[in-house]
XYZ file of C-alpha atoms in Angstrom:
745
model
C -10.663 -15.623 -24.916
C -10.852 -11.936 -24.124
C -7.713 -10.428 -22.508
C -7.748 -8.731 -19.220
C -6.837 -5.485 -20.976
C -9.817 -5.597 -23.317
C -12.172 -6.495 -20.494
C -10.836 -3.568 -18.366
C -10.977 -0.984 -21.257
C -14.684 -2.008 -21.883
C -15.568 -2.003 -18.110
C -13.803 1.299 -17.466
C -15.741 3.133 -20.154
C -18.956 1.605 -19.002
C -18.399 2.458 -15.422
C -17.443 6.091 -16.416
C -20.805 6.566 -18.181
C -22.599 5.462 -15.011
C -20.720 7.984 -12.813
C -21.523 10.967 -15.016
C -25.069 9.691 -15.462
C -24.628 9.068 -19.134
C -26.850 6.037 -19.433
C -29.020 4.181 -16.992
C -27.994 0.685 -18.009
C -24.392 1.701 -17.182
C -25.416 2.703 -13.589
C -27.386 -0.448 -13.380
C -24.348 -2.567 -14.395
C -22.163 -0.733 -11.723
C -24.642 -1.132 -8.869
C -25.651 -4.605 -9.854
C -24.655 -6.999 -6.879
C -21.749 -9.133 -7.527
C -22.629 -12.860 -7.530
C -21.590 -14.873 -4.358
C -18.423 -16.930 -5.443
C -18.714 -19.338 -2.569
C -19.805 -22.900 -3.430
C -20.425 -24.566 -0.216
C -20.459 -28.432 0.150
C -23.444 -30.283 1.491
C -22.660 -29.480 5.149
C -21.525 -25.797 4.621
C -23.803 -22.658 4.501
C -22.731 -19.477 2.636
C -24.671 -16.630 4.070
C -22.979 -14.171 1.783
C -19.690 -13.965 -0.120
C -17.818 -13.354 3.271
C -19.457 -15.668 5.902
C -19.361 -19.469 5.821
C -20.645 -21.530 8.580
C -20.593 -25.273 9.245
C -20.248 -27.595 12.244
C -16.743 -26.668 12.539
C -17.417 -22.954 13.200
C -17.492 -19.673 11.328
C -15.089 -18.763 8.481
C -14.574 -15.324 7.067
C -13.389 -15.195 3.616
C -11.237 -12.075 3.521
C -10.339 -10.685 0.122
C -7.564 -8.368 1.445
C -4.056 -9.803 1.636
C -2.321 -10.133 5.053
C 1.264 -8.890 4.774
C 1.804 -8.027 8.423
C -0.513 -5.064 8.628
C -3.066 -6.898 10.676
C -5.925 -6.789 8.063
C -7.127 -10.305 8.746
C -7.574 -9.556 12.468
C -9.406 -6.350 12.129
C -11.646 -7.779 9.396
C -12.605 -10.676 11.669
C -13.284 -8.164 14.506
C -15.587 -6.043 12.327
C -17.497 -9.350 11.412
C -17.530 -10.562 14.883
C -18.756 -7.346 16.293
C -22.114 -7.553 14.526
C -22.302 -11.353 14.293
C -22.175 -11.628 18.009
C -19.231 -14.109 18.092
C -15.929 -14.053 19.931
C -12.906 -13.531 17.883
C -11.475 -16.912 18.446
C -14.694 -18.469 16.867
C -13.714 -17.020 13.573
C -11.383 -18.623 11.143
C -9.916 -16.397 8.357
C -9.139 -17.526 4.965
C -7.997 -15.449 1.953
C -10.536 -15.508 -0.787
C -10.058 -16.575 -4.463
C -10.325 -14.068 -7.270
C -13.889 -12.987 -7.594
C -15.855 -9.885 -8.444
C -17.635 -9.846 -5.100
C -14.377 -9.148 -3.285
C -13.515 -5.906 -5.264
C -12.105 -3.045 -3.315
C -14.783 -0.610 -2.717
C -12.550 2.438 -1.499
C -9.524 2.204 -3.932
C -11.087 4.224 -6.950
C -12.253 6.844 -4.672
C -8.808 7.452 -3.416
C -8.047 8.722 -6.971
C -10.280 11.722 -6.974
C -8.503 14.891 -7.428
C -9.894 16.680 -4.376
C -8.033 17.701 -1.301
C -9.834 15.154 0.703
C -9.681 16.671 4.174
C -12.342 19.328 3.330
C -14.460 17.072 1.133
C -18.190 17.773 1.326
C -20.962 15.107 1.847
C -21.575 15.218 -1.782
C -17.972 14.588 -2.630
C -17.825 11.691 -0.168
C -20.930 10.321 -2.033
C -19.200 10.645 -5.292
C -16.139 8.670 -3.878
C -18.483 5.858 -2.817
C -19.995 5.776 -6.208
C -16.521 5.778 -7.786
C -15.645 2.988 -5.506
C -18.269 0.636 -7.095
C -16.439 0.899 -10.434
C -13.910 -1.292 -8.647
C -16.403 -4.204 -9.005
C -16.713 -3.774 -12.699
C -12.736 -3.616 -13.092
C -12.321 -6.562 -10.634
C -10.204 -4.452 -8.396
C -9.477 -7.109 -5.909
C -6.526 -5.232 -4.520
C -4.826 -4.718 -1.299
C -3.240 -1.205 -1.346
C -3.643 2.493 -0.833
C -4.236 2.146 2.834
C -7.758 1.208 1.939
C -8.384 -2.184 3.644
C -10.066 -0.641 6.681
C -12.037 1.981 4.619
C -13.133 -0.748 2.334
C -14.113 -3.254 5.007
C -15.388 -0.826 7.805
C -18.988 -0.898 6.722
C -19.030 -3.927 4.375
C -17.836 -6.384 7.139
C -20.120 -4.985 9.684
C -23.091 -5.369 7.401
C -22.044 -8.863 6.319
C -21.956 -9.749 10.027
C -25.303 -7.855 10.881
C -27.085 -9.471 7.849
C -25.857 -13.057 8.704
C -27.000 -12.509 12.354
C -30.467 -11.579 11.391
C -30.637 -14.394 8.942
C -29.811 -16.784 11.687
C -32.298 -15.266 13.959
C -34.906 -15.546 11.155
C -34.147 -19.252 10.752
C -34.507 -19.775 14.566
C -37.617 -17.799 14.630
C -39.204 -20.165 11.966
C -37.890 -23.222 13.880
C -39.165 -22.209 17.220
C -42.332 -20.268 15.950
C -41.199 -17.297 17.978
C -40.925 -13.629 16.655
C -37.398 -12.905 15.714
C -37.545 -9.647 17.586
C -37.693 -11.632 20.869
C -34.488 -13.653 20.090
C -31.055 -12.738 21.231
C -27.678 -13.558 19.929
C -24.401 -14.244 21.894
C -21.117 -16.154 21.460
C -22.416 -17.804 18.231
C -25.817 -18.753 19.500
C -29.330 -17.726 19.244
C -31.170 -17.492 22.731
C -34.967 -17.926 22.823
C -37.108 -16.139 25.555
C -37.293 -19.401 27.471
C -33.569 -19.711 27.514
C -33.189 -22.280 24.816
C -30.032 -22.108 22.932
C -29.394 -22.908 19.309
C -25.947 -22.704 17.898
C -25.336 -20.894 14.620
C -24.015 -24.164 13.075
C -27.491 -25.761 13.527
C -29.339 -22.884 11.807
C -26.857 -21.982 9.052
C -28.254 -24.366 6.341
C -31.703 -22.832 6.938
C -30.369 -19.302 7.249
C -28.600 -19.454 3.871
C -32.160 -19.838 2.116
C -33.277 -16.580 3.685
C -32.778 -13.252 1.841
C -30.388 -10.985 3.472
C -32.277 -8.176 5.201
C -31.434 -4.459 5.526
C -29.633 -3.891 8.657
C -28.899 -0.989 11.207
C -25.434 -0.986 12.405
C -24.643 -0.687 16.213
C -23.253 2.640 17.373
C -19.653 2.817 18.590
C -20.907 3.058 22.121
C -22.140 -0.494 22.108
C -18.938 -2.079 20.620
C -17.342 -4.815 22.633
C -14.504 -6.003 20.396
C -13.741 -3.063 18.053
C -11.800 -0.216 19.695
C -9.896 -2.756 21.661
C -6.486 -4.169 21.089
C -7.126 -7.912 20.347
C -4.765 -10.757 19.873
C -3.816 -11.053 16.100
C -4.995 -14.138 14.225
C -1.712 -14.386 12.327
C 0.626 -14.400 15.287
C 0.485 -18.005 16.624
C 1.252 -19.438 13.146
C 4.174 -16.894 12.643
C 5.413 -17.427 16.221
C 5.523 -21.276 15.889
C 6.723 -21.434 12.231
C 3.530 -23.155 10.964
C 2.303 -20.114 9.004
C 2.674 -20.523 5.290
C 4.230 -17.851 3.197
C 4.703 -18.148 -0.530
C 8.211 -19.479 -0.163
C 6.955 -22.233 2.295
C 4.702 -23.811 -0.297
C 5.520 -27.500 -0.623
C 3.599 -30.082 -2.928
C 4.195 -33.760 -3.758
C 6.740 -34.037 -6.485
C 7.412 -30.344 -6.548
C 10.469 -29.117 -8.515
C 12.469 -25.932 -7.843
C 13.569 -23.190 -10.101
C 15.076 -19.737 -10.256
C 15.134 -17.210 -13.089
C 17.626 -14.698 -14.496
C 15.969 -12.102 -16.521
C 17.395 -9.126 -18.503
C 18.921 -6.715 -16.095
C 18.447 -3.998 -18.798
C 14.682 -5.257 -19.365
C 15.493 -5.032 -22.998
C 15.474 -8.686 -23.910
C 18.005 -11.512 -24.528
C 20.269 -11.794 -27.626
C 21.698 -15.205 -27.054
C 22.708 -17.659 -24.004
C 25.031 -20.642 -23.725
C 23.884 -23.102 -20.971
C 26.147 -26.052 -21.846
C 27.990 -25.695 -18.554
C 24.968 -25.343 -16.476
C 23.338 -28.462 -17.877
C 26.252 -30.567 -16.707
C 25.802 -29.758 -12.986
C 24.271 -32.607 -10.960
C 20.558 -32.041 -10.132
C 19.900 -29.733 -12.902
C 16.921 -30.950 -14.785
C 16.026 -28.371 -17.381
C 17.089 -25.161 -18.873
C 14.141 -22.982 -20.034
C 14.427 -20.184 -22.600
C 12.081 -17.455 -21.084
C 12.374 -15.109 -24.235
C 13.985 -12.300 -22.201
C 15.936 -14.526 -19.838
C 16.502 -17.983 -18.706
C 15.252 -20.376 -16.002
C 16.779 -23.425 -14.391
C 14.614 -26.281 -13.045
C 16.566 -28.405 -10.414
C 15.923 -30.601 -7.312
C 16.553 -27.679 -4.972
C 16.622 -23.850 -5.204
C 20.136 -23.265 -4.363
C 21.315 -25.538 -7.151
C 19.121 -23.664 -9.626
C 20.591 -20.259 -8.610
C 24.178 -21.735 -8.903
C 23.462 -23.033 -12.320
C 22.054 -19.732 -13.493
C 25.427 -18.194 -12.850
C 27.040 -20.768 -14.982
C 25.068 -19.571 -18.072
C 26.752 -17.000 -20.405
C 24.098 -14.488 -21.704
C 24.306 -11.572 -24.033
C 21.579 -8.986 -23.100
C 20.016 -6.421 -25.459
C 20.068 -2.744 -24.571
C 17.720 -1.000 -22.112
C 14.654 0.622 -23.470
C 14.968 3.553 -21.122
C 17.707 6.211 -20.316
C 20.777 4.158 -19.202
C 22.080 6.089 -16.417
C 20.942 7.945 -13.253
C 22.310 11.109 -14.635
C 20.418 10.702 -17.966
C 17.163 9.936 -16.007
C 17.411 12.882 -13.628
C 18.277 15.200 -16.591
C 14.878 14.106 -18.113
C 13.230 14.859 -14.679
C 14.784 18.411 -14.740
C 13.608 18.851 -18.240
C 10.097 17.944 -17.134
C 9.757 21.584 -15.732
C 10.016 22.845 -19.246
C 6.893 21.037 -20.268
C 3.288 22.018 -19.759
C 1.952 21.012 -16.269
C 0.235 17.557 -16.132
C -1.902 18.891 -13.212
C -2.780 21.946 -11.325
C -4.698 20.349 -8.376
C -4.405 23.363 -6.056
C -4.648 26.894 -7.229
C -5.831 29.104 -4.432
C -5.558 33.061 -4.530
C -2.853 34.539 -6.892
C 0.338 32.669 -6.988
C 1.938 34.295 -9.936
C 3.419 37.130 -8.087
C 4.911 37.813 -4.572
C 2.575 39.686 -2.429
C 3.478 43.220 -1.872
C 5.906 43.602 1.103
C 6.525 39.849 1.329
C 10.078 38.194 1.510
C 10.556 35.272 -0.885
C 11.912 32.059 -0.014
C 12.927 29.436 -2.551
C 14.413 26.012 -2.546
C 14.906 22.932 -4.682
C 14.715 19.364 -3.353
C 15.273 16.030 -4.902
C 14.730 12.436 -3.926
C 16.155 9.205 -5.486
C 14.500 6.143 -6.830
C 14.004 3.396 -4.185
C 13.414 -0.434 -4.057
C 10.832 -2.092 -2.017
C 13.307 -4.557 -0.701
C 10.932 -6.985 0.836
C 12.510 -9.570 3.215
C 11.043 -12.463 1.288
C 12.165 -12.238 -2.169
C 9.688 -12.720 -5.122
C 8.423 -16.132 -5.513
C 5.492 -18.158 -6.846
C 4.658 -21.830 -7.226
C 2.769 -22.959 -10.460
C 1.217 -26.172 -11.437
C -0.232 -26.880 -14.798
C -2.407 -30.014 -14.661
C -4.237 -30.915 -17.791
C -6.412 -27.735 -18.525
C -5.968 -26.134 -15.227
C -3.436 -23.946 -13.673
C -2.850 -23.296 -9.890
C -0.863 -20.616 -8.503
C 0.426 -20.315 -5.004
C 1.926 -16.715 -4.379
C 1.836 -13.972 -1.883
C 0.157 -11.265 -3.888
C -1.769 -7.992 -3.522
C -3.829 -8.503 -6.680
C -5.232 -11.985 -6.986
C -7.795 -10.947 -9.893
C -5.161 -9.416 -11.964
C -2.730 -12.250 -11.346
C -5.302 -14.755 -12.390
C -5.891 -12.792 -15.684
C -2.219 -12.388 -16.486
C -1.382 -16.055 -15.677
C -4.364 -17.071 -17.792
C -2.930 -15.150 -20.764
C 0.485 -16.767 -20.261
C -0.927 -20.221 -19.934
C -3.287 -19.764 -22.885
C -6.325 -20.694 -20.506
C -9.523 -19.168 -19.682
C -9.466 -17.155 -16.329
C -11.932 -19.467 -14.772
C -9.371 -22.350 -15.170
C -6.899 -20.528 -13.039
C -6.804 -20.952 -9.272
C -4.945 -18.301 -7.363
C -3.966 -19.233 -3.696
C -2.858 -16.067 -1.924
C -0.377 -16.975 0.845
C 1.030 -14.715 3.612
C 3.835 -12.561 2.532
C 7.131 -11.449 4.002
C 6.541 -7.724 3.034
C 4.448 -6.289 0.315
C 4.815 -2.593 0.140
C 3.202 -2.524 -3.225
C 5.813 -4.784 -4.774
C 3.473 -7.754 -4.523
C 0.924 -5.842 -6.444
C 2.861 -6.641 -9.500
C 2.265 -9.621 -11.711
C 5.742 -10.644 -13.079
C 6.705 -13.124 -10.437
C 3.449 -15.155 -11.033
C 3.486 -14.962 -14.693
C 7.230 -16.119 -14.838
C 6.353 -19.092 -12.712
C 3.556 -19.953 -15.072
C 6.058 -19.720 -17.881
C 8.397 -22.006 -16.234
C 5.481 -24.511 -15.281
C 4.637 -24.642 -19.006
C 8.129 -26.251 -19.523
C 7.053 -29.267 -17.097
C 3.278 -29.770 -17.382
C 1.864 -31.971 -14.833
C 4.591 -31.087 -12.169
C 4.296 -28.257 -9.675
C 7.424 -25.914 -9.638
C 8.430 -23.229 -7.260
C 10.226 -20.376 -8.753
C 12.277 -18.340 -6.302
C 14.257 -15.228 -7.189
C 17.739 -14.651 -5.803
C 18.022 -11.501 -3.652
C 20.012 -10.060 -6.456
C 17.306 -10.686 -9.170
C 14.763 -9.214 -6.805
C 16.675 -6.162 -6.167
C 17.537 -5.494 -9.772
C 14.153 -6.339 -11.206
C 12.035 -4.301 -8.875
C 9.522 -1.668 -10.020
C 10.904 1.417 -8.115
C 9.607 4.265 -6.358
C 10.330 7.174 -8.822
C 12.875 9.809 -8.254
C 11.480 13.520 -8.146
C 12.485 17.117 -8.048
C 10.582 19.801 -6.482
C 11.077 23.687 -7.013
C 9.412 25.718 -4.209
C 8.803 29.213 -3.819
C 7.092 30.926 -0.660
C 6.399 34.268 0.772
C 6.644 35.451 4.366
C 4.949 38.655 5.450
C 4.557 39.883 9.099
C 5.649 36.430 10.289
C 3.127 34.561 8.263
C 3.117 32.515 5.129
C 1.240 34.367 2.342
C 2.482 32.377 -0.625
C 3.383 28.736 -1.446
C 4.084 27.945 -5.080
C 5.170 24.426 -5.572
C 6.333 22.604 -8.836
C 7.109 18.914 -8.766
C 8.602 16.992 -11.789
C 8.489 13.098 -11.669
C 7.826 10.275 -14.126
C 4.270 8.920 -13.872
C 4.132 5.707 -11.757
C 0.414 5.649 -12.154
C 0.469 5.190 -15.900
C 3.174 2.443 -15.705
C 1.538 0.406 -12.924
C -1.986 0.635 -14.230
C -0.849 -0.258 -17.763
C 0.540 -3.456 -16.351
C -2.729 -4.252 -14.531
C -5.349 -3.070 -16.920
C -3.462 -3.054 -20.345
C -3.998 0.645 -20.645
C -3.064 3.790 -18.919
C -5.500 6.285 -17.855
C -5.294 9.730 -19.128
C -5.562 12.993 -17.367
C -3.759 14.442 -14.187
C -1.524 12.019 -12.262
C -2.493 12.853 -8.608
C 0.502 10.827 -7.310
C 2.983 13.424 -8.654
C 1.755 16.032 -6.268
C -0.168 13.931 -3.651
C 0.439 15.225 -0.071
C 1.646 18.539 -1.400
C -1.497 19.913 -3.159
C -3.709 18.716 -0.324
C -1.832 19.583 2.710
C -4.239 21.102 5.327
C -2.419 24.543 5.539
C -4.341 27.649 5.349
C -2.241 29.858 2.876
C -3.978 32.373 0.975
C -2.000 31.950 -2.136
C -1.306 28.319 -2.577
C -0.539 26.678 -5.899
C 0.805 23.265 -6.605
C 1.698 22.052 -10.219
C 2.734 18.498 -11.345
C 4.968 17.842 -14.322
C 5.137 14.451 -15.922
C 8.894 13.781 -16.695
C 9.547 12.017 -20.117
C 11.682 9.049 -18.703
C 10.564 5.442 -18.147
C 12.718 3.442 -16.027
C 10.613 0.528 -14.286
C 8.501 2.031 -11.585
C 5.815 0.741 -9.322
C 3.636 1.672 -6.284
C 5.934 2.035 -3.247
C 4.622 2.545 0.324
C 2.703 5.811 0.527
C 3.510 6.419 -3.346
C 3.832 10.213 -4.034
C 3.153 11.177 -0.511
C 6.516 9.520 0.113
C 8.516 12.238 -1.522
C 5.928 15.208 -1.465
C 5.970 14.831 2.347
C 9.723 15.532 2.403
C 9.329 18.439 -0.168
C 6.394 20.093 1.676
C 7.525 19.707 5.400
C 11.189 20.562 4.578
C 10.059 23.704 2.987
C 7.520 24.675 5.628
C 10.469 24.550 8.067
C 12.325 27.037 5.818
C 9.366 29.379 5.895
C 9.221 29.111 9.621
C 12.766 30.154 9.910
C 12.370 33.062 7.522
C 9.193 34.060 9.672
C 11.190 33.916 12.792
C 8.753 31.267 14.287
C 9.177 28.107 16.154
C 8.499 25.303 13.414
C 5.842 23.549 15.388
C 4.000 26.811 16.352
C 4.134 27.953 12.737
C 2.239 24.836 11.537
C -0.218 25.087 14.404
C -0.893 28.620 12.878
C -1.331 27.158 9.439
C -3.768 24.359 10.530
C -5.752 26.036 13.171
C -8.480 27.412 10.809
C -7.880 25.119 7.967
C -8.544 21.622 9.416
C -8.813 20.893 13.105
C -7.694 17.231 13.030
C -4.311 18.323 11.494
C -3.938 20.822 14.308
C -4.902 18.293 16.969
C -2.121 15.849 15.723
C 0.401 18.613 16.029
C -0.802 19.554 19.439
C -0.535 15.927 20.427
C 3.116 15.618 19.457
C 3.876 19.060 20.932
C 2.477 17.789 24.304
C 3.857 14.148 24.227
C 7.407 15.428 23.375
C 7.526 18.440 25.805
C 8.377 20.613 22.819
C 9.614 24.057 23.993
C 11.393 25.121 20.860
C 14.548 25.251 22.697
C 17.124 22.350 22.651
C 20.471 22.059 24.464
C 23.596 21.857 22.602
C 24.368 18.498 20.980
C 20.451 17.832 20.601
C 17.978 18.656 17.786
C 14.388 18.167 17.307
C 12.532 18.287 14.167
C 8.671 18.066 13.298
C 6.662 17.141 10.327
C 2.925 16.684 9.654
C 1.637 15.185 6.441
C -1.962 14.370 5.316
C -2.106 11.129 3.352
C -4.693 8.493 2.758
C -7.299 10.360 4.666
C -5.285 10.652 7.832
C -3.157 13.490 9.367
C -0.014 12.189 10.922
C 2.635 14.180 12.870
C 6.108 13.097 13.980
C 8.633 14.647 16.221
C 11.994 13.187 16.130
C 15.098 13.863 18.449
C 18.589 13.388 17.406
C 21.939 13.664 19.337
C 25.462 14.271 18.325
C 27.369 11.158 19.413
C 31.087 11.721 18.771
C 30.338 13.438 15.427
C 27.693 10.973 14.449
C 23.922 11.507 14.359
C 21.917 9.202 16.515
C 17.979 9.347 16.613
C 17.274 8.981 20.424
C 13.386 9.249 20.529
C 10.343 9.837 18.266
C 6.673 10.823 18.952
C 3.923 10.053 16.487
C 0.377 11.216 16.625
C -2.303 10.290 14.027
C -6.011 10.692 13.683
C -7.678 7.850 11.525
C -11.254 8.876 12.752
C -11.965 5.528 14.174
C -9.308 3.507 16.009
C -10.706 -0.029 15.217
C -7.633 -1.801 16.951
C -5.265 0.644 18.667
C -2.503 -1.989 19.016
C -2.511 -2.696 15.241
C -2.610 1.071 14.604
C 0.346 1.692 16.827
C 2.312 -1.101 15.067
C 1.659 0.374 11.713
C 2.484 3.843 12.579
C 5.789 2.511 14.229
C 6.635 0.272 11.137
C 5.786 3.000 8.654
C 7.932 5.547 10.283
C 10.831 2.880 10.375
C 10.281 2.335 6.622
C 10.501 6.027 5.951
C 13.660 6.549 8.252
C 15.396 3.636 6.483
C 14.854 5.185 3.070
C 15.718 8.694 4.217
C 18.912 7.747 5.708
C 20.727 5.286 3.406
C 18.497 3.954 0.565
C 19.035 4.756 -3.249
C 18.697 2.997 -6.479
C 20.909 4.087 -9.320
C 21.685 2.889 -12.917
C 24.635 2.527 -14.980
C 24.614 1.222 -18.687
C 20.949 0.443 -18.069
C 21.417 -1.824 -15.209
C 20.530 -1.219 -11.467
C 23.808 -0.854 -9.513
C 22.573 -2.180 -6.137
C 22.422 -5.852 -5.899
C 21.836 -6.840 -2.225
C 21.393 -5.434 1.190
C 25.200 -4.345 1.674
C 24.582 -2.093 -1.531
C 21.053 -0.982 -0.085
C 21.585 -0.960 3.600
C 18.332 -0.605 5.718
C 18.073 0.838 9.132
C 19.663 -1.221 11.818
C 17.954 -2.129 15.122
C 20.462 -0.091 17.082
C 19.698 3.066 15.006
C 16.036 3.019 15.857
C 14.834 5.714 18.317
C 12.485 4.937 21.311
C 8.910 5.306 19.869
C 5.843 6.870 21.463
C 2.510 6.771 19.801
C -0.860 8.571 20.352
C -3.988 7.732 18.407
C -6.675 10.492 17.929
C -10.432 10.138 16.862
C -11.538 13.543 16.045
C -12.208 13.520 12.388
C -15.540 12.638 10.957
C -14.512 9.815 8.408
C -12.332 6.723 8.912
C -8.813 7.188 7.281
C -6.065 4.810 6.192
C -3.258 3.858 8.481
C -0.814 1.392 6.736
C 1.193 3.922 5.074
C 0.767 7.183 6.865
C 3.730 6.807 9.096
C 6.026 6.943 6.205
C 5.739 10.373 4.625
C 6.472 12.491 7.657
C 9.503 10.456 8.711
C 12.157 11.897 6.397
C 11.296 15.508 6.925
C 11.140 15.171 10.597
C 14.630 13.697 10.717
C 16.053 16.278 8.134
C 14.507 19.163 10.184
C 15.935 17.642 13.493
C 19.379 17.628 11.720
C 18.957 21.349 10.851
C 18.052 22.033 14.462
C 21.273 20.006 15.566
C 23.908 21.429 13.260
C 22.413 24.144 11.262
C 22.748 22.236 7.987
C 19.611 22.065 5.811
C 19.124 18.827 3.926
C 17.443 19.282 0.574
C 18.169 15.784 -0.993
C 18.052 12.132 0.031
C 19.517 9.926 1.144
C 20.892 11.812 4.104
C 24.066 9.736 4.528
C 25.525 11.395 1.457
C 25.984 14.489 3.517
C 25.775 13.288 7.120
C 27.381 10.606 9.257
C 24.940 8.481 11.155
C 25.478 6.336 14.362
C 25.686 2.667 13.455
């Protein structure tokens, strides 16, 4: 049985050869269509990997996870628009792991170009890179790629299915297919005869998919409007099934207590736990223990009764040691120099130098639904129920744990109560599989306590930036940025693929090297710090800290230049990239920005380009009896195409809230190799009374479709920090802000 790591290594090399044109067979393998994974029953017709039609209606097999971001709704709308059905005629199910469901946009996101000024050729290269995702089985929800991945694919799937159904009707009626029309799930003949799709589906499935021409945006009926979300009825009535809601006949319940130092377990004494009523089994997990019981709460209580001696952490044991290594990263050779415009080694003659250092902490994902998975080993098969962002990798990792072939593992992807990148990890599913091995034939749900979840996360890395700029005649003439951080990409990809890719780590300087600012001398270098606490992809990844570094420093440059900070940014973007200029103009207009604020009021602005989308935020704060209260916020973003304005607005709102929460009060610290924050009282999120009133405007001026799920997060922290400076004249250069400022609560 080949491990996922070996398969991935071979596939990655093969795909790389295809991209550089090394061998023709490599290109053929990358471009070869993935097989249709659907195995329809006798009354079902699979017209392609995404569309299943039977007498009950139309089912979309959506391979991207629904975790509150509205993906299933918009993918259904993309399909319905071209299939000529109404949205309520489409049922959405999450697809099982299959090569056909690879993410076609994810690999292209990793290209080390600025993105906003990519040529048509560079966009073509990104598309070609995306096909390597098929070889690597990258069925992943992340990187704000769901719409970029599905925008053409779902419309093509719908259009091809429509034409296949028309051809089936043409053959049945002996009428030219061009004379047929489609509407609301039916084919309409010239004489007015109506044939439902369900009556034609079996015949249509025997027809080869044709090449299709997609409808122009001017003819859209569903796309571009705010439609009812397909997941809301179930969530509103309590009938939606999240991972933690899974219930199976005869199911047992378990919880785990793994090494808080990630260094393994020396010994444990479970004699007291075994005596508790309802405890059925204690499982030695190797680097921790699990308790199987007749309910989850009892399992968690029994774990507390077990005495365990843990081995030391394999990484630096304290926050101070970790950040000392991050500081030492600046003494190493740069891992990347992804932008090097002009001459940044010396300050231009006559310019005034501005310099600053910023730092941000490690952060937890803190999903509202704690990590959980249900596993059932029944004979030679394993079934997993889990909210996850990477079902293919989950399948492979659980197969390895169970000693099975991947095809003998069925992964059911449920709704999830928060993902943010955390549920792209494999650990919670693998541990559930390990517990299930102890009780073969019986399904078992493994739910982590909040404390286990918080202390066993894969954290957003901390980082330090050292910035140097130059101002001459009221303009920025130099920006030289250096960022030191450990590599989250190497860690996360190592867990997924079994190996870590080499080369520059884009995440260390993402949204700093590619900010759409026209500065003649502009250099950005990334330094890979030599420290390895557990890290993972966190909502907006490197953009989450580089947005703070970039936009805080640009504010300092504006101050030195004697310019209004919003006007200063308009000057930097005007000739560099118009969509960035447009979102800044939008928030200027929306907020009534004048550059003047009365006493007791402060306003700050930030603009960050991330995941293909420029996003600007203005935040207003007020002094309330010595505390800082956010009163109003204005957001403008330009994703190129607004497929569903209501969902986009919700994502921008939520992304900003996530960023503000982290900026104000969230931080992960270590002592003696263990995370010190255990639960929300130690890692307090933003409260509802702290949220400002939010106004959103969506623009569609850029040529290509951008991401939206994460782009509201990066500008949030700097916009707030800049507003605080406007309020009281104190510059924030580190997060969280509550270490230096008192906030209204």
